mmCIF file of C-alpha atoms in Angstrom:
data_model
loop_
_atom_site.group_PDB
_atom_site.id
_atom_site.type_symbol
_atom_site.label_atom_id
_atom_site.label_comp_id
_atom_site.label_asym_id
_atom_site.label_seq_id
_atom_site.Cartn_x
_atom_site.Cartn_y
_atom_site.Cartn_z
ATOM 1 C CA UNK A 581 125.909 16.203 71.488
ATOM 2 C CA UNK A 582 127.260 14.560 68.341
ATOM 3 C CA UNK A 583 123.621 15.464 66.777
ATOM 4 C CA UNK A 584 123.503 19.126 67.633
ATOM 5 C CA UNK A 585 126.829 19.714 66.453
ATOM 6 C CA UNK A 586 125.722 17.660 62.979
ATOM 7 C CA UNK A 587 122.606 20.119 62.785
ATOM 8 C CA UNK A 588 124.288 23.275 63.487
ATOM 9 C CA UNK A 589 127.042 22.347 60.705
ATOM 10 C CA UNK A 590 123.944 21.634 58.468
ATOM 11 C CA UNK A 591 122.149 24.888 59.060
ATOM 12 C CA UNK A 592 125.557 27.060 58.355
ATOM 13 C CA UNK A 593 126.382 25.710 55.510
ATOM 14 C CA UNK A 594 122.967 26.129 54.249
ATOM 15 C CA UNK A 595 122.847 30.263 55.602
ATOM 16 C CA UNK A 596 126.114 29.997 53.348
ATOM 17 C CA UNK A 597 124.336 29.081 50.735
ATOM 18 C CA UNK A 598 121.884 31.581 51.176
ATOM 19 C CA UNK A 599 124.367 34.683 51.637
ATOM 20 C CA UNK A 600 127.014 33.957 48.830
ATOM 21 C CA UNK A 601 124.789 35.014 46.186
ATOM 22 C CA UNK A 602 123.461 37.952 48.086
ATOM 23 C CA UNK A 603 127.337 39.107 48.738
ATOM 24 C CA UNK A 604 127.956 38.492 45.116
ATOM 25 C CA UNK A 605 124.739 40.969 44.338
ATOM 26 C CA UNK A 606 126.181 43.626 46.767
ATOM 27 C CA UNK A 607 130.046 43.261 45.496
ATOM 28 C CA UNK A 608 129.411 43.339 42.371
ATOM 29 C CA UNK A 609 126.686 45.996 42.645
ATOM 30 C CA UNK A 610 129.523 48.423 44.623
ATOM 31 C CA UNK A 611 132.628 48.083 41.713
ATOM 32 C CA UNK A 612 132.391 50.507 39.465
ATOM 33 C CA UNK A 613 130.981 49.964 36.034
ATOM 34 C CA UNK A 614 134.421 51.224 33.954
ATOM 35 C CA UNK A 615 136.451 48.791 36.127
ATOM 36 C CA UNK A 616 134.250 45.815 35.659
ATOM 37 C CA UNK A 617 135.834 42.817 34.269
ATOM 38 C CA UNK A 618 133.335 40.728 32.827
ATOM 39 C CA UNK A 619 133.879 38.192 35.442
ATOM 40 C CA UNK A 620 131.883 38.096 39.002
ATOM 41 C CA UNK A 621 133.523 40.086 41.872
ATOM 42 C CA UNK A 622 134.530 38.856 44.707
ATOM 43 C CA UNK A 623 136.761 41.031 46.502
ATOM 44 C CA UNK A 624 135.390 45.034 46.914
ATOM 45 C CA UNK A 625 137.079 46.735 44.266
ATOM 46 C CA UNK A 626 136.212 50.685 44.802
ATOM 47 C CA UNK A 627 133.087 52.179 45.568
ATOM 48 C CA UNK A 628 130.814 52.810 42.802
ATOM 49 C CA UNK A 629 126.953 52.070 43.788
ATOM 50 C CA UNK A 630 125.984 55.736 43.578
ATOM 51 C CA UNK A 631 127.431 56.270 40.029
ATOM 52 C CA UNK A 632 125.406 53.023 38.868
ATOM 53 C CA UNK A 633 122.682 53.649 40.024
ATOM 54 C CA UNK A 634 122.842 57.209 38.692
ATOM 55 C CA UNK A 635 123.380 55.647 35.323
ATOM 56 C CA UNK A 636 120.278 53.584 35.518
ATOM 57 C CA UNK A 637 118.342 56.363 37.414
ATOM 58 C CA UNK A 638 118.853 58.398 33.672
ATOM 59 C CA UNK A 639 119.126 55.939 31.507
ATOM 60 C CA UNK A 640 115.358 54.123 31.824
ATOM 61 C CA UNK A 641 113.302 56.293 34.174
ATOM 62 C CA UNK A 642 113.946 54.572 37.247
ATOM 63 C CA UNK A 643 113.210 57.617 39.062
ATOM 64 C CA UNK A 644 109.782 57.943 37.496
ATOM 65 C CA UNK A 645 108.876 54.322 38.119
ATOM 66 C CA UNK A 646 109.720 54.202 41.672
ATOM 67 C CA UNK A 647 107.235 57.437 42.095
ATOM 68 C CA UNK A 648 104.756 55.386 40.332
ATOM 69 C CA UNK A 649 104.886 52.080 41.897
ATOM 70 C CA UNK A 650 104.945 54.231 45.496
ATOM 71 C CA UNK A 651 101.416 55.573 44.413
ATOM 72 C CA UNK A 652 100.226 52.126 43.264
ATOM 73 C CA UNK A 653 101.524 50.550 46.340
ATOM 74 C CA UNK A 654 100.240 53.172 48.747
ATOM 75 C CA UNK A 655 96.882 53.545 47.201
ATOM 76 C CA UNK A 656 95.804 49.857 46.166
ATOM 77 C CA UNK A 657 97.174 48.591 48.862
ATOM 78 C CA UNK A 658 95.436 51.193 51.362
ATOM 79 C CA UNK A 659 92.123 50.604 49.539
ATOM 80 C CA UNK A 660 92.105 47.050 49.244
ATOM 81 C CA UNK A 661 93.229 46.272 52.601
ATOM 82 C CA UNK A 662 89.623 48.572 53.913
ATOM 83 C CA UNK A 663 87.387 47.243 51.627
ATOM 84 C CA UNK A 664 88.707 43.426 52.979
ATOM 85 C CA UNK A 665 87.965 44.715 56.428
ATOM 86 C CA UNK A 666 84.596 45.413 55.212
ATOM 87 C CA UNK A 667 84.127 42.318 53.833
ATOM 88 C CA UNK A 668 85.647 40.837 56.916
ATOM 89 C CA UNK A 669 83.050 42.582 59.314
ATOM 90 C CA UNK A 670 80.491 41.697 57.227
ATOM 91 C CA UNK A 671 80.833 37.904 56.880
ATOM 92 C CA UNK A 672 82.372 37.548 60.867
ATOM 93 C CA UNK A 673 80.524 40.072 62.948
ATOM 94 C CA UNK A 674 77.336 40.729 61.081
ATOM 95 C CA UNK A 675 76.586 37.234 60.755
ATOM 96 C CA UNK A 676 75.843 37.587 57.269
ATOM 97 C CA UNK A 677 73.674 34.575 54.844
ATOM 98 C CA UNK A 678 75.471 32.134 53.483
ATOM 99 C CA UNK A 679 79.134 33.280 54.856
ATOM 100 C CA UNK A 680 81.107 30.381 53.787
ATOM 101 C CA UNK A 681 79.853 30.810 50.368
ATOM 102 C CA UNK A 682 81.048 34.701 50.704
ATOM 103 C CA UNK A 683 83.937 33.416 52.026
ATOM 104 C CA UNK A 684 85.084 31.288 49.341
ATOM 105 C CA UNK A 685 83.682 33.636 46.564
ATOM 106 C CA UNK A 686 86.260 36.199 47.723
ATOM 107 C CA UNK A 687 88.982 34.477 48.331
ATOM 108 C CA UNK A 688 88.796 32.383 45.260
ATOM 109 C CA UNK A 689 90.346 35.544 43.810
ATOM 110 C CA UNK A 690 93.861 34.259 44.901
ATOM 111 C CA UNK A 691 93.662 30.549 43.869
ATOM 112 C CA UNK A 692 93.000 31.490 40.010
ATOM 113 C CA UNK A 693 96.236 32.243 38.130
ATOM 114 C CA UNK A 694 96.802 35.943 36.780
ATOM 115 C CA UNK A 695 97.672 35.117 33.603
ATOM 116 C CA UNK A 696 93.964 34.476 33.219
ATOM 117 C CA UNK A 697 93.464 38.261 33.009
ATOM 118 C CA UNK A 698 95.552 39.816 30.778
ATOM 119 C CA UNK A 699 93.899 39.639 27.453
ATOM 120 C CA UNK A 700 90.371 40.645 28.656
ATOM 121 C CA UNK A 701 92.039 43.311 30.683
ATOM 122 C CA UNK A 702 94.318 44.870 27.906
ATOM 123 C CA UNK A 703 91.263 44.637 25.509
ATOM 124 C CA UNK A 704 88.598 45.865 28.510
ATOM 125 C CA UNK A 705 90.930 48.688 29.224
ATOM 126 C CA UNK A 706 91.991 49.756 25.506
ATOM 127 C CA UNK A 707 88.074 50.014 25.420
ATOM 128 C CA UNK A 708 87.692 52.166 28.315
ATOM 129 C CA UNK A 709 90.279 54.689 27.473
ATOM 130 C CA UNK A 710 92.314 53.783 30.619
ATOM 131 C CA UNK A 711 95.318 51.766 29.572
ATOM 132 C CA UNK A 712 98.631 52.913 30.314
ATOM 133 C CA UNK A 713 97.349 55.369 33.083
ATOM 134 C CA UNK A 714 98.049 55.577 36.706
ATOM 135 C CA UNK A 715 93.853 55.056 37.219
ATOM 136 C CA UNK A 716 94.153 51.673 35.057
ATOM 137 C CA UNK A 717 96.671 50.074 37.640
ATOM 138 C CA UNK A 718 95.376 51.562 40.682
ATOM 139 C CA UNK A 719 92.455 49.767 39.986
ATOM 140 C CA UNK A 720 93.465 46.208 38.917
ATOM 141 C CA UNK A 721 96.031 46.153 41.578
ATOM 142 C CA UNK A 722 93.353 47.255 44.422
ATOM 143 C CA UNK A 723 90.871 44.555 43.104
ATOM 144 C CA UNK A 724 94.234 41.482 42.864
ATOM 145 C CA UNK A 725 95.066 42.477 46.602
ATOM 146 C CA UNK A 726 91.515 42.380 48.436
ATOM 147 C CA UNK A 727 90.999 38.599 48.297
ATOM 148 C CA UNK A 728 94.290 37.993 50.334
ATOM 149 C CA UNK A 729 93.482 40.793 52.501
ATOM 150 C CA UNK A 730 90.120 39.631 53.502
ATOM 151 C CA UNK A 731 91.206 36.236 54.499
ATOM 152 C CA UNK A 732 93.768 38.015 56.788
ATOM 153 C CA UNK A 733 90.878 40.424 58.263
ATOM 154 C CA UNK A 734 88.322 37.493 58.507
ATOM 155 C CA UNK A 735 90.563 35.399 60.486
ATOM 156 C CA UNK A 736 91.884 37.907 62.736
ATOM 157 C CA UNK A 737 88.048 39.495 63.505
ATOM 158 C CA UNK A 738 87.354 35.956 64.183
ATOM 159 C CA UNK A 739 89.436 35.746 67.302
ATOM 160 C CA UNK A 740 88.054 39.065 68.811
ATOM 161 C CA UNK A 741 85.135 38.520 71.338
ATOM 162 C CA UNK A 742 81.771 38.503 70.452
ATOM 163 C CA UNK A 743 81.049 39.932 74.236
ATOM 164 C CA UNK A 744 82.976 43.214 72.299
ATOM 165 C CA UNK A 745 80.130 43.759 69.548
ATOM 166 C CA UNK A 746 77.129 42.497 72.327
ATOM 167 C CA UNK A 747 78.404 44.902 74.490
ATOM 168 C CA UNK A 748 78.530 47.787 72.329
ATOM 169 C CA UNK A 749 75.191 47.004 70.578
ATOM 170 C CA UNK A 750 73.799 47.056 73.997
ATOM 171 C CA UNK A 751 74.951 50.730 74.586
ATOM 172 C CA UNK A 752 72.696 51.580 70.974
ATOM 173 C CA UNK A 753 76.141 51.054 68.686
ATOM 174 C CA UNK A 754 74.870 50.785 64.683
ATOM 175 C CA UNK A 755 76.855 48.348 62.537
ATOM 176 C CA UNK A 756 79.078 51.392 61.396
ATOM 177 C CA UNK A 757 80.036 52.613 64.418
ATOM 178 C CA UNK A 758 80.859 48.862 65.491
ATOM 179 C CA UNK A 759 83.199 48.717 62.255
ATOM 180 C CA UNK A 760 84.703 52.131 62.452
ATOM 181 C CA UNK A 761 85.046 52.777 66.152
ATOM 182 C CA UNK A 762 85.754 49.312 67.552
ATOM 183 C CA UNK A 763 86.701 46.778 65.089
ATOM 184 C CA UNK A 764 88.975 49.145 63.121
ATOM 185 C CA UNK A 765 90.749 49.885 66.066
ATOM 186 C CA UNK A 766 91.115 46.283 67.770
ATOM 187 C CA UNK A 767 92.280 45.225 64.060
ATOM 188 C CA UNK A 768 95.274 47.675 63.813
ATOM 189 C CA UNK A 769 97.807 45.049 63.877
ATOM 190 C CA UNK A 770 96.290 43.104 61.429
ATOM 191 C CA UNK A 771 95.544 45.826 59.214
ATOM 192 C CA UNK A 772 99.142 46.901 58.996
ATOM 193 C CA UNK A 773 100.073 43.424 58.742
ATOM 194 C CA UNK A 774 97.370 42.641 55.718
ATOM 195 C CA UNK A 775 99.055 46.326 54.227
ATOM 196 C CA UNK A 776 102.610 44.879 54.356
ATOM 197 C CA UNK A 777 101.677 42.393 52.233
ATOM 198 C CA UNK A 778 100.201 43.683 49.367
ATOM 199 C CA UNK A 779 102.378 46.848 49.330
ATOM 200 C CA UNK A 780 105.430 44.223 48.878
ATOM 201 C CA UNK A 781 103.288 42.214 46.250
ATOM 202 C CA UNK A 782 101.983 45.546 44.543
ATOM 203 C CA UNK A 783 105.735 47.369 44.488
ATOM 204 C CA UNK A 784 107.300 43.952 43.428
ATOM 205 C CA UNK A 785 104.510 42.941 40.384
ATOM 206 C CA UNK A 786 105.918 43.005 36.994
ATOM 207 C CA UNK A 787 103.254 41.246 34.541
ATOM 208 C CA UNK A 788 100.458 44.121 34.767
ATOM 209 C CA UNK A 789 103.288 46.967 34.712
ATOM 210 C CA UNK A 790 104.810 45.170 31.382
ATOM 211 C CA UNK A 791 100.902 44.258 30.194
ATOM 212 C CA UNK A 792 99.120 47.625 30.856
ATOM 213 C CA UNK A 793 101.189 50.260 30.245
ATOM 214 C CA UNK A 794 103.749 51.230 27.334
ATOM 215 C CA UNK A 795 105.285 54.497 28.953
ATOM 216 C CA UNK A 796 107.740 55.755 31.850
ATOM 217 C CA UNK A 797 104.551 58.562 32.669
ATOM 218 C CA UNK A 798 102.561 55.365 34.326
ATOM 219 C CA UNK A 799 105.460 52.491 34.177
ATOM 220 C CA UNK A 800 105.787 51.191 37.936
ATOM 221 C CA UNK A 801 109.609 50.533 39.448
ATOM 222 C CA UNK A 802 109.772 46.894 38.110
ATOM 223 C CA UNK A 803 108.734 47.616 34.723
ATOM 224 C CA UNK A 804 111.389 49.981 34.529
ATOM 225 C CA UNK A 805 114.171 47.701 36.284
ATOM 226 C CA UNK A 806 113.227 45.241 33.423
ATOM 227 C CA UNK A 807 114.367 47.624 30.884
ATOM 228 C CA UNK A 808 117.387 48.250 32.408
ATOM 229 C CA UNK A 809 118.014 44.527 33.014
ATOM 230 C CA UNK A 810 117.504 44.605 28.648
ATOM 231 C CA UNK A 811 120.474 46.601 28.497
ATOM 232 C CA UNK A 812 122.497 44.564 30.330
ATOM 233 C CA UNK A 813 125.095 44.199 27.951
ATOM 234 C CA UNK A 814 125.643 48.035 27.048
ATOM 235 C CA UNK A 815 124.913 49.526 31.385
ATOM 236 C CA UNK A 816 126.975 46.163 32.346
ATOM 237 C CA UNK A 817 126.125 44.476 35.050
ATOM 238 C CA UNK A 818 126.673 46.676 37.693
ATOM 239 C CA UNK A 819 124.467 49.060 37.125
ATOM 240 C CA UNK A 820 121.772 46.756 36.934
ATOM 241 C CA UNK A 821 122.531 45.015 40.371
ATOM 242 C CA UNK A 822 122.910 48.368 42.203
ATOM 243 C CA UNK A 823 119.545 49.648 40.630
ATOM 244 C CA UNK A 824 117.983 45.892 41.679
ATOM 245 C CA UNK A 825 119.338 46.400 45.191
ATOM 246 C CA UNK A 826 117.956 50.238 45.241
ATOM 247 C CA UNK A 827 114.474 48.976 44.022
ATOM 248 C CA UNK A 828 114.196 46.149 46.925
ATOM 249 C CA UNK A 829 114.794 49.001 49.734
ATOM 250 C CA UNK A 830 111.483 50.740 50.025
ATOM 251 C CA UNK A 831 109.743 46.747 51.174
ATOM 252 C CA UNK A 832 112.495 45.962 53.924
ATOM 253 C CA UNK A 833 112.347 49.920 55.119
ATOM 254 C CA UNK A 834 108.639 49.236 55.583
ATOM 255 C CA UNK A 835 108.930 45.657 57.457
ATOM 256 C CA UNK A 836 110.882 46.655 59.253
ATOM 257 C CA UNK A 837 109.628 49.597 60.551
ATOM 258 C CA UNK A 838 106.253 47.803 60.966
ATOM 259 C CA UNK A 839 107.979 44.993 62.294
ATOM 260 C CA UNK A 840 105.910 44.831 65.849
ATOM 261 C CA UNK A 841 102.420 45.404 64.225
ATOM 262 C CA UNK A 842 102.930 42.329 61.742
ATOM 263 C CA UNK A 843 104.137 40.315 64.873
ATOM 264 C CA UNK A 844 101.436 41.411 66.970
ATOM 265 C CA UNK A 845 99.010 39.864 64.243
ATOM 266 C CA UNK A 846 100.184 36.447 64.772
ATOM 267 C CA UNK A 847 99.033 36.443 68.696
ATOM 268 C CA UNK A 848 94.990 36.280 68.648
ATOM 269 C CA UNK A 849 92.877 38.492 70.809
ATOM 270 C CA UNK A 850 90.921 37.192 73.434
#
């Protein structure tokens, strides 16, 4: 008894660790800019979230980078997360030569740090005419999301059953059909789960938004909250907090409302 009580103490005061600096964030993020004091908030003191953000919606193009980042999200995210179900049907179900190898080719993309890329990718796209353009991060971010994708799709298609794809090849089903009418279908849970993912790592990336583009036309959301965290001292703090907490909605609208499908990936098939 003694022991659960201990634990229970133990785990409060360590979710009250966790939530004072998020009710700082949101205190501080509702007082209203004139009326801030220089000093962290505790106590609500008016209501004036929608007036900072408004400030920081004008003053660095949030607006703009939030439409961008929702393209590069959507898009790279969408593309990546098919081309690592490809890759995943290819390796699990078509039994392809030398499938470890394959394995660990592709998903070597995630162990090498990013860093890595930035100088032959600024030069490579300088070269190619597509720096600071909406193509230019569609791209990079698509081809940084696949390799965590595919080892989400190749160990979900590895718990469906093989009697599925005998079956269906019985009844004259081509490798295409298999993918697109059976596997695609089966996988939905871990597709969704596999686009949660890199939509939250796409939206929330700041070092190719910074490194590849120099404008608000292609800036995404974070490269734009990081100019108006280099105002600080003339927005003031509240501003910035309020546009942070604006910027993190769009992620926890979309886990949560895919909630069940990124739950249901957990639980093999079979």
């Amino acid at each position: 008894m003694a022991g659960r009580i201990i634990r229970y103490l133990v785990l409060g005061a360590l979710a009250v660790l966790w939530l004072i600096p998020l009710y700082l964030l949101v205190v501080n993020a509702f007082t209203p800019s004139a009326e801030y004091s220089g000093q962290p908030t505790w106590v609500p003191n008016g209501f004036g979230f929608f007036d900072n953000l408004s400030i920081a919606w004008t003053s660095s193009g949030l607006g703009a980078g939030v439409l961008n980042s929702l393209v590069y999200a959507t898009v790279s995210a969408g593309a990546a997360v098919l081309a690592a179900a490809a890759a995943g049907f290819a390796v699990v179900v078509m039994r392809t030569r030398f499938r470890t190898l394959w394995f660990w080719v592709i998903y070597m993309g995630t162990l090498l740090p990013l860093q890595i890329f930035l100088i032959p990718l600024f030069r490579g796209y300088v070269a190619l005419d597509i720096y600071d353009t909406h193509l230019g991060l569609i791209l990079i971010y698509a081809a940084i999301c696949v390799p965590f994708a595919f080892f989400i799709m190749r160990n979900f298609l590895t718990t469906l059953p093989k009697e599925v794809s005998e079956a269906a090849q019985l009844d004259g089903a081509g490798w295409w059909r298999l993918f697109t009418r059976i596997h695609l279908p089966l996988s939905k849970s871990a597709l969704f789960a596999a686009f949660i993912f890199q939509f939250t790592w796409v939206w929330n990336d700041l070092l190719f938004g910074i490194t590849l583009t120099a404008t608000p036309t292609a800036r995404p959301v974070m490269a734009a909250l990081a100019e108006v965290s280099n105002g600080f001292s003339s927005l003031g703090p509240p501003v910035v907090l309020a546009a942070a907490i604006a910027v993190s909605l769009p992620t926890i609208v979309l886990f949560l409302a895919c909630q069940r499908f990124f739950v249901s990936s957990l639980r093999p098939l079979g």
